[in-house]
Coordinates of C-alpha atoms (C1' of nucleotides) in Angstrom, one line a residue:
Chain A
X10 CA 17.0 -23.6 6.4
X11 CA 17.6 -20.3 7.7
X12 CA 16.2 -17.7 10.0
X13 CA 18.6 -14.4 10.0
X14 CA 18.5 -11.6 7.6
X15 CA 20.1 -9.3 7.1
X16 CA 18.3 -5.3 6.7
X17 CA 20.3 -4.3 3.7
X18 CA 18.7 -6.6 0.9
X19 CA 14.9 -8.1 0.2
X20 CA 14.0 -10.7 2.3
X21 CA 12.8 -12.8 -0.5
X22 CA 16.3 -12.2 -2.2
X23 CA 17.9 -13.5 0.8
X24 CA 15.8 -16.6 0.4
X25 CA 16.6 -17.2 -2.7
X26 CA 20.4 -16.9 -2.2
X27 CA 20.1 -19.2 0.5
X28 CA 18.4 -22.2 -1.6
X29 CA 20.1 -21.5 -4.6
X30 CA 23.1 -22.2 -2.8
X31 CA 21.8 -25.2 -0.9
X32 CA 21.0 -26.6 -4.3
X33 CA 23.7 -25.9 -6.0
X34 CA 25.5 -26.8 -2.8
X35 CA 23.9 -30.7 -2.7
X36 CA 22.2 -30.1 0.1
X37 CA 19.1 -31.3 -1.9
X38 CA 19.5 -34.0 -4.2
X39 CA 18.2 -34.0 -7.8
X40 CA 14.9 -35.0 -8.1
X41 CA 14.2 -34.5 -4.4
X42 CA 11.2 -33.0 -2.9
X43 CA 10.7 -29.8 -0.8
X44 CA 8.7 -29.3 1.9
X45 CA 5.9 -27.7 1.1
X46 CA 5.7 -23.8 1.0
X47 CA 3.9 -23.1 4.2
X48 CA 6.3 -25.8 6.1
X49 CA 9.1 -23.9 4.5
X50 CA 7.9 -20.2 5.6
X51 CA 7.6 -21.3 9.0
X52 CA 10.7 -22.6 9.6
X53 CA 11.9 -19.9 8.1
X54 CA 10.0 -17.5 10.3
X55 CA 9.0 -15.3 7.3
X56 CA 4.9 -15.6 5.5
X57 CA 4.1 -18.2 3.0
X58 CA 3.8 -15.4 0.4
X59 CA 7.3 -14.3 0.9
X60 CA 8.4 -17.7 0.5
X61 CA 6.4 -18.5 -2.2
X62 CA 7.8 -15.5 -3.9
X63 CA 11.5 -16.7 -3.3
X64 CA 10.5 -20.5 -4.4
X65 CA 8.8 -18.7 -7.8
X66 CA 12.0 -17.4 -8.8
X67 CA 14.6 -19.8 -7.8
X68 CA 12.0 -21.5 -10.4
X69 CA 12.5 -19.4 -12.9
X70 CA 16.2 -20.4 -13.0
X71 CA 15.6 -23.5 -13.6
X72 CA 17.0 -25.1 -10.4
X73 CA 13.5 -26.6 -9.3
X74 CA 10.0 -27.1 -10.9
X75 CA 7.2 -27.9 -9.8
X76 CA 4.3 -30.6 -9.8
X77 CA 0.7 -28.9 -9.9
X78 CA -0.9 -29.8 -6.7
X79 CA 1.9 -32.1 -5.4
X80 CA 4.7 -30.3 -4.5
X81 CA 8.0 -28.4 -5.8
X82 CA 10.9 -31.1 -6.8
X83 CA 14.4 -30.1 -7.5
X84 CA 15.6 -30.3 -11.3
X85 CA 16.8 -33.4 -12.3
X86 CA 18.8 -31.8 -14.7
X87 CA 22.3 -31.8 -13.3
X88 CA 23.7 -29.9 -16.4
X89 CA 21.5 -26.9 -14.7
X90 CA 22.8 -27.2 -11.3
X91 CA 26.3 -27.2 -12.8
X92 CA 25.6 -24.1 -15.0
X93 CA 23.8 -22.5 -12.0
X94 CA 27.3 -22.7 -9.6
X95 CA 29.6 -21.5 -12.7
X96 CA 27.4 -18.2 -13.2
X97 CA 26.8 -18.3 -9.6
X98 CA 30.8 -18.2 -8.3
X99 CA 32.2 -16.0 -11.4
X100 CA 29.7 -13.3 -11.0
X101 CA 30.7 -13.1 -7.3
X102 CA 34.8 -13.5 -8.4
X103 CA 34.1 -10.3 -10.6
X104 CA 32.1 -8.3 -8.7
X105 CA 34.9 -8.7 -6.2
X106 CA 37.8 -8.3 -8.6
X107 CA 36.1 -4.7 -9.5
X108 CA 35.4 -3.6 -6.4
X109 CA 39.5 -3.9 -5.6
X110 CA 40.7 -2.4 -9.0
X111 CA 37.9 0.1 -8.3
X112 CA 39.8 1.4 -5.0
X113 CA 42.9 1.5 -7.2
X114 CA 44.4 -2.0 -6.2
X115 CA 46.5 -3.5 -9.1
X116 CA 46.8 -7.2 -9.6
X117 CA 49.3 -8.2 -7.5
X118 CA 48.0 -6.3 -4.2
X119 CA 44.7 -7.9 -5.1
X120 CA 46.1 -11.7 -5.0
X121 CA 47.8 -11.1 -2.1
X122 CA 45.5 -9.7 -0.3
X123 CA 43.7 -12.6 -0.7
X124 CA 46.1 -15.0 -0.1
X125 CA 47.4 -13.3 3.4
X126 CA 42.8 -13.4 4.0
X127 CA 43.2 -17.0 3.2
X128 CA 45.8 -18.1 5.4
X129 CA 44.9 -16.0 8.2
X130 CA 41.5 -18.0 9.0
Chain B
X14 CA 31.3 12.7 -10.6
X15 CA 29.9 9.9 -12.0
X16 CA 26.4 9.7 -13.4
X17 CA 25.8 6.0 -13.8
X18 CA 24.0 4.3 -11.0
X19 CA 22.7 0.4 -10.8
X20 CA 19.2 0.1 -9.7
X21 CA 19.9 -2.8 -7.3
X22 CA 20.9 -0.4 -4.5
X23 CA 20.2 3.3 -3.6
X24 CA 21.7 6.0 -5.3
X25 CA 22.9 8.1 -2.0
X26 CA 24.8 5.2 -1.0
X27 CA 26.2 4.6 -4.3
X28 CA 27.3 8.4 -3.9
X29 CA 28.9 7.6 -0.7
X30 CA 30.8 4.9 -2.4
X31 CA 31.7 6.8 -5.3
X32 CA 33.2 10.1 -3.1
X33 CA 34.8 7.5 -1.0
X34 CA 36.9 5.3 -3.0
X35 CA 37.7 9.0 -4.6
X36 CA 38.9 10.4 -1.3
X37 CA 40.5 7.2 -0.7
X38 CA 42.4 7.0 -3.9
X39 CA 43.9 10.7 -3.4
X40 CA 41.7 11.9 -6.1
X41 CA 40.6 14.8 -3.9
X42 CA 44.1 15.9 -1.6
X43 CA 43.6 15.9 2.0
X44 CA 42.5 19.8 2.8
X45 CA 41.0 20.4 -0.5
X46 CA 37.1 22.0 -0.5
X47 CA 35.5 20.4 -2.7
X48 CA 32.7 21.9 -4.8
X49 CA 28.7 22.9 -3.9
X50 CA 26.5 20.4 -3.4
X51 CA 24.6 21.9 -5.7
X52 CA 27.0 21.6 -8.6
X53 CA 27.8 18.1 -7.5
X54 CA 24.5 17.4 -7.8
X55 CA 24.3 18.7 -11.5
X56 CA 27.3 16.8 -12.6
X57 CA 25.9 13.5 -10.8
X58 CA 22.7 14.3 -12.5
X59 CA 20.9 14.0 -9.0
X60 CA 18.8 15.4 -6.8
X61 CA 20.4 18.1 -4.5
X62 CA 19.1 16.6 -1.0
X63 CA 20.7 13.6 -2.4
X64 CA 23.6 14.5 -2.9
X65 CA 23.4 16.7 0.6
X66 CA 22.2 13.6 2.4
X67 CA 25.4 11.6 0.7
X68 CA 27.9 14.0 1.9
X69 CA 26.5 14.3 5.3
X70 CA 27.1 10.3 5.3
X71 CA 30.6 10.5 4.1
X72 CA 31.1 13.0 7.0
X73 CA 30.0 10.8 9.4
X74 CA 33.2 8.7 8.5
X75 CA 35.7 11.0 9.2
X76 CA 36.9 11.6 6.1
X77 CA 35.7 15.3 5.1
X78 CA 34.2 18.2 7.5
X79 CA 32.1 21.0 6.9
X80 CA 32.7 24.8 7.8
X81 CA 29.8 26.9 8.1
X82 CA 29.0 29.2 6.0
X83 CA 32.2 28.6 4.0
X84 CA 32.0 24.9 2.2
X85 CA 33.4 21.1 2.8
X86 CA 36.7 20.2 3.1
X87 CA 38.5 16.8 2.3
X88 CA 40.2 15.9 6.3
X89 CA 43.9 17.1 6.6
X90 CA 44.5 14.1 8.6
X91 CA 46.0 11.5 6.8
X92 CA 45.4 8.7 9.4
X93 CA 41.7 8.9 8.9
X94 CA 42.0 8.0 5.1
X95 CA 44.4 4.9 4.9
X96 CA 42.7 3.7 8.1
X97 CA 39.3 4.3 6.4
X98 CA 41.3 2.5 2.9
X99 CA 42.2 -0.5 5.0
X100 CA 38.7 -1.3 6.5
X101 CA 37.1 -1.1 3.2
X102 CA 39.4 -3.5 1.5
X103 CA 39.9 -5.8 4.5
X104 CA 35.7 -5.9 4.5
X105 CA 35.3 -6.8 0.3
X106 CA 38.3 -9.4 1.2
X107 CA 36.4 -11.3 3.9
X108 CA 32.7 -10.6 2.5
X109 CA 34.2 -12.5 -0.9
X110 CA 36.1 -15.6 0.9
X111 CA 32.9 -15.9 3.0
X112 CA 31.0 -16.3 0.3
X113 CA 33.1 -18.2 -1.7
X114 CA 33.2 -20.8 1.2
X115 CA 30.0 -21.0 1.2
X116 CA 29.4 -22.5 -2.2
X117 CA 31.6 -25.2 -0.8
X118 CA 34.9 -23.8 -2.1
X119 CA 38.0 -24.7 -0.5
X120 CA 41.2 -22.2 -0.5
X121 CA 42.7 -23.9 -3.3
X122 CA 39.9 -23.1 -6.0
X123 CA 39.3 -19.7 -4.7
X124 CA 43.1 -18.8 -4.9
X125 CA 42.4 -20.6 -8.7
X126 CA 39.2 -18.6 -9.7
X127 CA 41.0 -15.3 -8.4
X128 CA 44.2 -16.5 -10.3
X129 CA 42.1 -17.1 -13.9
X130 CA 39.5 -14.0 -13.7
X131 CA 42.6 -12.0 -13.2
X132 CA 44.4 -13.2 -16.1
X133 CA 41.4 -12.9 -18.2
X134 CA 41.3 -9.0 -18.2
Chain C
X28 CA -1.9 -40.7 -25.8
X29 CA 0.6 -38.4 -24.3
X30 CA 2.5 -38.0 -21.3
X31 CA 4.0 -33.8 -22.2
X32 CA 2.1 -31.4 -20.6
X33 CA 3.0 -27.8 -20.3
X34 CA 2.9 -25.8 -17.3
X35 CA 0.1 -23.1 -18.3
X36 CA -2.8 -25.1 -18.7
X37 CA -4.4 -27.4 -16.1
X38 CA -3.3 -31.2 -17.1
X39 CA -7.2 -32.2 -17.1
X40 CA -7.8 -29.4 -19.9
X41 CA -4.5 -30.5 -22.0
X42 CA -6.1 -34.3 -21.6
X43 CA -9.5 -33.0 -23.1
X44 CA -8.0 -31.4 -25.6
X45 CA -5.8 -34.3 -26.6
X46 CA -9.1 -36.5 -26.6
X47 CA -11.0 -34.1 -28.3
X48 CA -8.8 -34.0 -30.8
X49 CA -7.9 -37.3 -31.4
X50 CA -11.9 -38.3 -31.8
X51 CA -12.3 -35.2 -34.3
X52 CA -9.4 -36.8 -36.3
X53 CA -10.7 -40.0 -36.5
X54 CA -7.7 -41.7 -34.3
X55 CA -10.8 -43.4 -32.9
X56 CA -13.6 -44.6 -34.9
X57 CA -17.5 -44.1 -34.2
X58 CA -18.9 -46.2 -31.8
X59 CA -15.1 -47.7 -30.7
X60 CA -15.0 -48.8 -27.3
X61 CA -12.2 -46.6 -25.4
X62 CA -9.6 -48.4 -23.0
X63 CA -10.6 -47.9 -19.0
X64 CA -9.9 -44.7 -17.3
X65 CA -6.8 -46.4 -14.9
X66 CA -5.2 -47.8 -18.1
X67 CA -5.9 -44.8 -19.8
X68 CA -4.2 -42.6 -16.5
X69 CA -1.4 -45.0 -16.7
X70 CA -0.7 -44.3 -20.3
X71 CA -0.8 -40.4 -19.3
X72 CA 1.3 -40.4 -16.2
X73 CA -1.4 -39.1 -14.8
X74 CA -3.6 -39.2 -11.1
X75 CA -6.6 -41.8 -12.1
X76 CA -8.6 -38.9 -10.9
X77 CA -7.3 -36.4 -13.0
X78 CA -8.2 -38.7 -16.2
X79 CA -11.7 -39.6 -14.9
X80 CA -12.2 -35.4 -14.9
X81 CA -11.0 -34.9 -18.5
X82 CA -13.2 -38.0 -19.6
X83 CA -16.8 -36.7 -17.8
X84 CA -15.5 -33.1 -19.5
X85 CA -15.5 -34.5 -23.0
X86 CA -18.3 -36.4 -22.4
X87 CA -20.6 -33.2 -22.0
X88 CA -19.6 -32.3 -25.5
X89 CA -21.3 -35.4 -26.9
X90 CA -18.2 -37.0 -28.5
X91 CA -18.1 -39.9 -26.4
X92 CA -20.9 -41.8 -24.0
X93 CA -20.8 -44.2 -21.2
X94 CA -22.4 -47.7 -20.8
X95 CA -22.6 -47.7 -17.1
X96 CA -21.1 -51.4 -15.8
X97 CA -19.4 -51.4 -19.6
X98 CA -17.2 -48.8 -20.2
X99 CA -16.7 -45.2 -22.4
X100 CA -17.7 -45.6 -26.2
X101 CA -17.0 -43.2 -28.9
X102 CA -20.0 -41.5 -30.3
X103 CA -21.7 -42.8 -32.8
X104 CA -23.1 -40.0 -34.4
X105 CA -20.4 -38.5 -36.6
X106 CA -22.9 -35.2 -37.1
X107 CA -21.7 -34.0 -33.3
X108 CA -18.0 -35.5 -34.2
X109 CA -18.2 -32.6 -37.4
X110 CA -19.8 -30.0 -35.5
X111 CA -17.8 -30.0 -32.7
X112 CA -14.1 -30.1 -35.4
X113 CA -16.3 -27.2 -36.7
X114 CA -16.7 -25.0 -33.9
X115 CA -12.8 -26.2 -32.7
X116 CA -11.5 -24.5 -35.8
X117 CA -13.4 -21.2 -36.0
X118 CA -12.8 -20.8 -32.3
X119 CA -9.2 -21.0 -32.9
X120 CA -9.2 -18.6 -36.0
X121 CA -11.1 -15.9 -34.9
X122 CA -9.2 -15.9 -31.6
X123 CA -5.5 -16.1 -33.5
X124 CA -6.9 -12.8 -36.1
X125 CA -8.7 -11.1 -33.2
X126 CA -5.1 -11.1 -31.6
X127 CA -2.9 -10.3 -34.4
X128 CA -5.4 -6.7 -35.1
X129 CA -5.2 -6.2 -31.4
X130 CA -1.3 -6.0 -32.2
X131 CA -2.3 -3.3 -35.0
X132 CA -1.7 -5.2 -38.0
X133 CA -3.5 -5.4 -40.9
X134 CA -5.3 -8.3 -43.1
X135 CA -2.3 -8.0 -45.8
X136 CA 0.3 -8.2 -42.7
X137 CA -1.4 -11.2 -41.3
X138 CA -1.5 -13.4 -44.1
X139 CA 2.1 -12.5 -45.0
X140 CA 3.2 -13.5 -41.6
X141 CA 0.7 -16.6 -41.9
X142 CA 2.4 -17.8 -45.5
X143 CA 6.2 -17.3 -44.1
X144 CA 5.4 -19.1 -41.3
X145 CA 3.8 -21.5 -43.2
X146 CA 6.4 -21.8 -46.1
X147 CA 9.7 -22.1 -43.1
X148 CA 8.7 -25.2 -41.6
Chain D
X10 CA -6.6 0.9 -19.5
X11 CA -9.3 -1.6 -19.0
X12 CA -11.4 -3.5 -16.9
X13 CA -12.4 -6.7 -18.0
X14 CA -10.9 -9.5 -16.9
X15 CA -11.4 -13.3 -18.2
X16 CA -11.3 -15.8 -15.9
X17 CA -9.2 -18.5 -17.6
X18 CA -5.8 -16.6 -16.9
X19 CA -4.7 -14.6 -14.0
X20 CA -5.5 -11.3 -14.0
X21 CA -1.8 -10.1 -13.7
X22 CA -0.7 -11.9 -16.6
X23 CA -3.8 -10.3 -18.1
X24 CA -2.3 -7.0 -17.5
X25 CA 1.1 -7.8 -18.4
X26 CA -0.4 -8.4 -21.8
X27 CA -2.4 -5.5 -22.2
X28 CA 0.4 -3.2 -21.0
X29 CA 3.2 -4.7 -23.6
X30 CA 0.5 -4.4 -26.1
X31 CA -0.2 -1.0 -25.1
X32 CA 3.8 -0.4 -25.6
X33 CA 4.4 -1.9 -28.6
X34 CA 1.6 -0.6 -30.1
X35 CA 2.9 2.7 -29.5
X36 CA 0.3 3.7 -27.1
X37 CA 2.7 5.0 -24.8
X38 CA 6.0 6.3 -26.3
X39 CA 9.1 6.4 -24.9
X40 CA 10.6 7.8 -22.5
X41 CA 7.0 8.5 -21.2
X42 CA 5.9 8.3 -17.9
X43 CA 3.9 6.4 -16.4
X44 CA 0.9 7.2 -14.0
X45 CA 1.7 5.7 -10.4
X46 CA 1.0 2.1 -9.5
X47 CA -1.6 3.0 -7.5
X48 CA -3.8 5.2 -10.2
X49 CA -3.5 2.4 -12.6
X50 CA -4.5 0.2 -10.1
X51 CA -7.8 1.8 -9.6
X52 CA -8.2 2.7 -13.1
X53 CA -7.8 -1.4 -13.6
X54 CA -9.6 -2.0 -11.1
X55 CA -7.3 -4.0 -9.1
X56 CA -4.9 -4.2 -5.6
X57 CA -2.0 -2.3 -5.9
X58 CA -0.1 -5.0 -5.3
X59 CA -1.6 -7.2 -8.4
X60 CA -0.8 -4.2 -10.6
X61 CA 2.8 -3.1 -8.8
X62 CA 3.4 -7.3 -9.9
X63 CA 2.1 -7.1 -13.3
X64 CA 4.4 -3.5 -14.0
X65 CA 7.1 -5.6 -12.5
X66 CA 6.7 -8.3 -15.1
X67 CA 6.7 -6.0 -17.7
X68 CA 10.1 -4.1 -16.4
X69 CA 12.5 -7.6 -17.1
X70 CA 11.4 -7.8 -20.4
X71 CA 13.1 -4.2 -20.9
X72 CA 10.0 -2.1 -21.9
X73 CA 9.7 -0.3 -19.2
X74 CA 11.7 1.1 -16.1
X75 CA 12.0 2.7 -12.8
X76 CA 13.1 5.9 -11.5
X77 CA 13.5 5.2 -7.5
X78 CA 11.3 7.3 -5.7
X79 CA 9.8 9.4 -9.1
X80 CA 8.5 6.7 -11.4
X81 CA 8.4 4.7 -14.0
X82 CA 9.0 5.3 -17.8
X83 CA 8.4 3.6 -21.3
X84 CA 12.2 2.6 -22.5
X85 CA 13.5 4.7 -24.8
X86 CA 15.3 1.9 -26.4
X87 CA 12.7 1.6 -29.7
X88 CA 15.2 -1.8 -30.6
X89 CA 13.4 -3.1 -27.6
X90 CA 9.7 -2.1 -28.2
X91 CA 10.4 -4.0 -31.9
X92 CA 12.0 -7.0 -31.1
X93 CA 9.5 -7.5 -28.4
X94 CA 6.8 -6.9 -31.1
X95 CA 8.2 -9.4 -33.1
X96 CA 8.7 -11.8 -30.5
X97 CA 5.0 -11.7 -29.6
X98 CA 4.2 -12.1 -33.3
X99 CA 5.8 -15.1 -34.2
X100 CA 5.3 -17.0 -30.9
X101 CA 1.3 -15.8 -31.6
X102 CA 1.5 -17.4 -35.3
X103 CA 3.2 -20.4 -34.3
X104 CA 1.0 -21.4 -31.8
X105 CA -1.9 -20.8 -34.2
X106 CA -0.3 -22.8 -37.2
X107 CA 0.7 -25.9 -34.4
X108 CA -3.0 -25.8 -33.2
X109 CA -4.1 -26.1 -36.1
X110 CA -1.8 -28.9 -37.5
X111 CA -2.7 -30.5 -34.5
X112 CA -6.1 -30.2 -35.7
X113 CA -5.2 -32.8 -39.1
X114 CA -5.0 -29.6 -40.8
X115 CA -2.6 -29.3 -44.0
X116 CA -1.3 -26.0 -45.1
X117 CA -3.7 -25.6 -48.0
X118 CA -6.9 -25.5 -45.5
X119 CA -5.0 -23.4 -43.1
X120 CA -4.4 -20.6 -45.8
X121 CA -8.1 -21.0 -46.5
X122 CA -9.7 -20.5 -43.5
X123 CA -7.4 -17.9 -42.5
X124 CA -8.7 -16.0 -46.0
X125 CA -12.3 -16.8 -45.5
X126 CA -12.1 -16.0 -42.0
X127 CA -10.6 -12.1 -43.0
X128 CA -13.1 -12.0 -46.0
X129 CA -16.0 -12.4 -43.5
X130 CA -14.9 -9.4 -41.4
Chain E
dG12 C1' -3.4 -31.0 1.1
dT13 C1' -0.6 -28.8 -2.6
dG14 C1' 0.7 -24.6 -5.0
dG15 C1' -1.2 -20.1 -7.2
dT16 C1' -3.6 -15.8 -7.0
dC17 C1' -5.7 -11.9 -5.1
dT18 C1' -7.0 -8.4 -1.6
dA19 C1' -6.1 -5.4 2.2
dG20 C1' -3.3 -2.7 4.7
dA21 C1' 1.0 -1.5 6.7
dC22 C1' 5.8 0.2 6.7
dC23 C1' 10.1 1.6 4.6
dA24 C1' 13.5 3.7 1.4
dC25 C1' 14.1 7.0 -1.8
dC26 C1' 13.7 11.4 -4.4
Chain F
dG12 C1' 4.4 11.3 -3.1
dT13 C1' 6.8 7.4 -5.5
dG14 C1' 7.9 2.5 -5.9
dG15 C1' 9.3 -1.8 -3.0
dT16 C1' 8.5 -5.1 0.5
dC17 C1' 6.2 -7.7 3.9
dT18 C1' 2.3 -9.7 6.6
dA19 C1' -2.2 -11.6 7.0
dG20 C1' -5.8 -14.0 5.5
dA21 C1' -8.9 -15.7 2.1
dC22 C1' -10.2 -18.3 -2.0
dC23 C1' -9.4 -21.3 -6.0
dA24 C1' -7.6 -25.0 -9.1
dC25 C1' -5.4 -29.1 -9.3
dT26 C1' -3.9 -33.8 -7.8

DNA sequence: GTGGTCTAGACCACC
DNA sequence: GTGGTCTAGACCACT
């Protein structure tokens, strides 16, 4: 999983970045099952309750659900996870797009800044 | 000023952001004194040790200096802004790619995404 | 049976409801012999276990009996069967107007939103 | 506020409902201000934390929000405090009407025990 | 053994 | 002094 944060945002938040992405990412297959919270917390270094915070509201999203004394399973619902990414990446492209017009950037200096970013790394 | 703050971070730092990008976009001309805290802090709607705490961030930077007894002044030196300019952007600029990468993005799609959300608006 | 089960209930309680139900309706008749708990779990989707717990629950209310070595009957006396639909119904009619006062309407209001409720679907 | 908790729902939900009530029952109006977490807390009875969860549960659905480092405040928004009054409503009729349905009930003997049940009062 | 809830107490950022 | 977060540890319901 993970095991840096950073000091500027929630931990909890930062744990539910992190598996939203690795969802959405693949990294977990539809219909798989996670670890359970206290396995998770640990490798994650953080306690259960903070992790069982995160896992409550990447739930609440929809991207996993979970089995009453069982476990936690990720959706099987792959219209979800698809939904999840689109919101996911466009809120981040706007937010960014905002930021730049907000320091007085027009279009154009915006793309290429990106693209000389891009072809730099 | 500005009197419209998001809750998702603190309200100094969005202060800091907001005189910033101003300084940075020429809004304030280098040498200018700008106004009292205390009237900033009316128009911003804020808390005057807010607003005090927010400029003494901003003058960390560089990018405006205090006289005693007399008021804040906007730097005369014009290195310090577009130097202070260029970190900012080049920061959002990597801060977004990383991230975009990180949902498993190549350069293609970002360049795409920027491309459309830009056209959109 | 049923094999739907919401997430704000234990599953045991939805499955005595569901029985409970089902007897006070007459879906089984006095004195029917009911299948065995595993094919009766199976049916569910549901843990053996979790079955067996709903069953010994309803079975405290009378509606159904065991033959030990035999298997679960329905009771025969259909006095309990109309008590208990009885009781059922009041239950849930004093606590649906107890609710809908707490919310500071009237009797008049109620029934209004009962009929147009009633009349949509 | 209250004190008496029922041991079939967690007590946080418990005082997320009794709060919302409170709200859209005009108990508090808004703009108001609230008293701090922890005075409601011992006025409820509870942890701090169980009430600083419940307050937070109440602040996504709109009714209510905070003022970093002063407080928190009923929404002055009164479009809110309805449609979340109606919203409660209906999803407390329908609920009562399906339970009862569920129950073998036609609409007729609904209607009527929903009178009786008011005449009695 | 699993997740869910609650208490207790501490620390921090913010106003 | 206010709300927000985190840790620690306990207990319970459910499967």
């Amino acid at each position: 999983m993970a095991w840096n944060f950073s000091n500027d945002k929630p931990i909890f938040q930062q744990l539910v970045d992190i598996i939203t992405v690795d969802i959405i990412n693949g990294k977990y297959s539809p219909g798989e099952k996670l670890l359970p919270v206290r396995e998770l917390a640990v490798m994650a270094g953080v306690n259960p309750n903070t992790m069982q915070r995160a896992l409550a509201a990447v739930e609440e999203s929809g991207l996993i659900y979970t089995k009453r004394g069982d476990g936690r399973y990720v959706s099987e619902d792959e219209g979800i996870v698809k939904s999840a990414l689109q919101e996911y990446v466009v809120k981040i492209v706007r937010d960014f797009i905002s930021a730049m017009k907000g320091l007085g950037l027009d279009e154009n200096q915006i793309l290429t800044f990106v693209k000389s970013s891009l072809n730099q790394e």
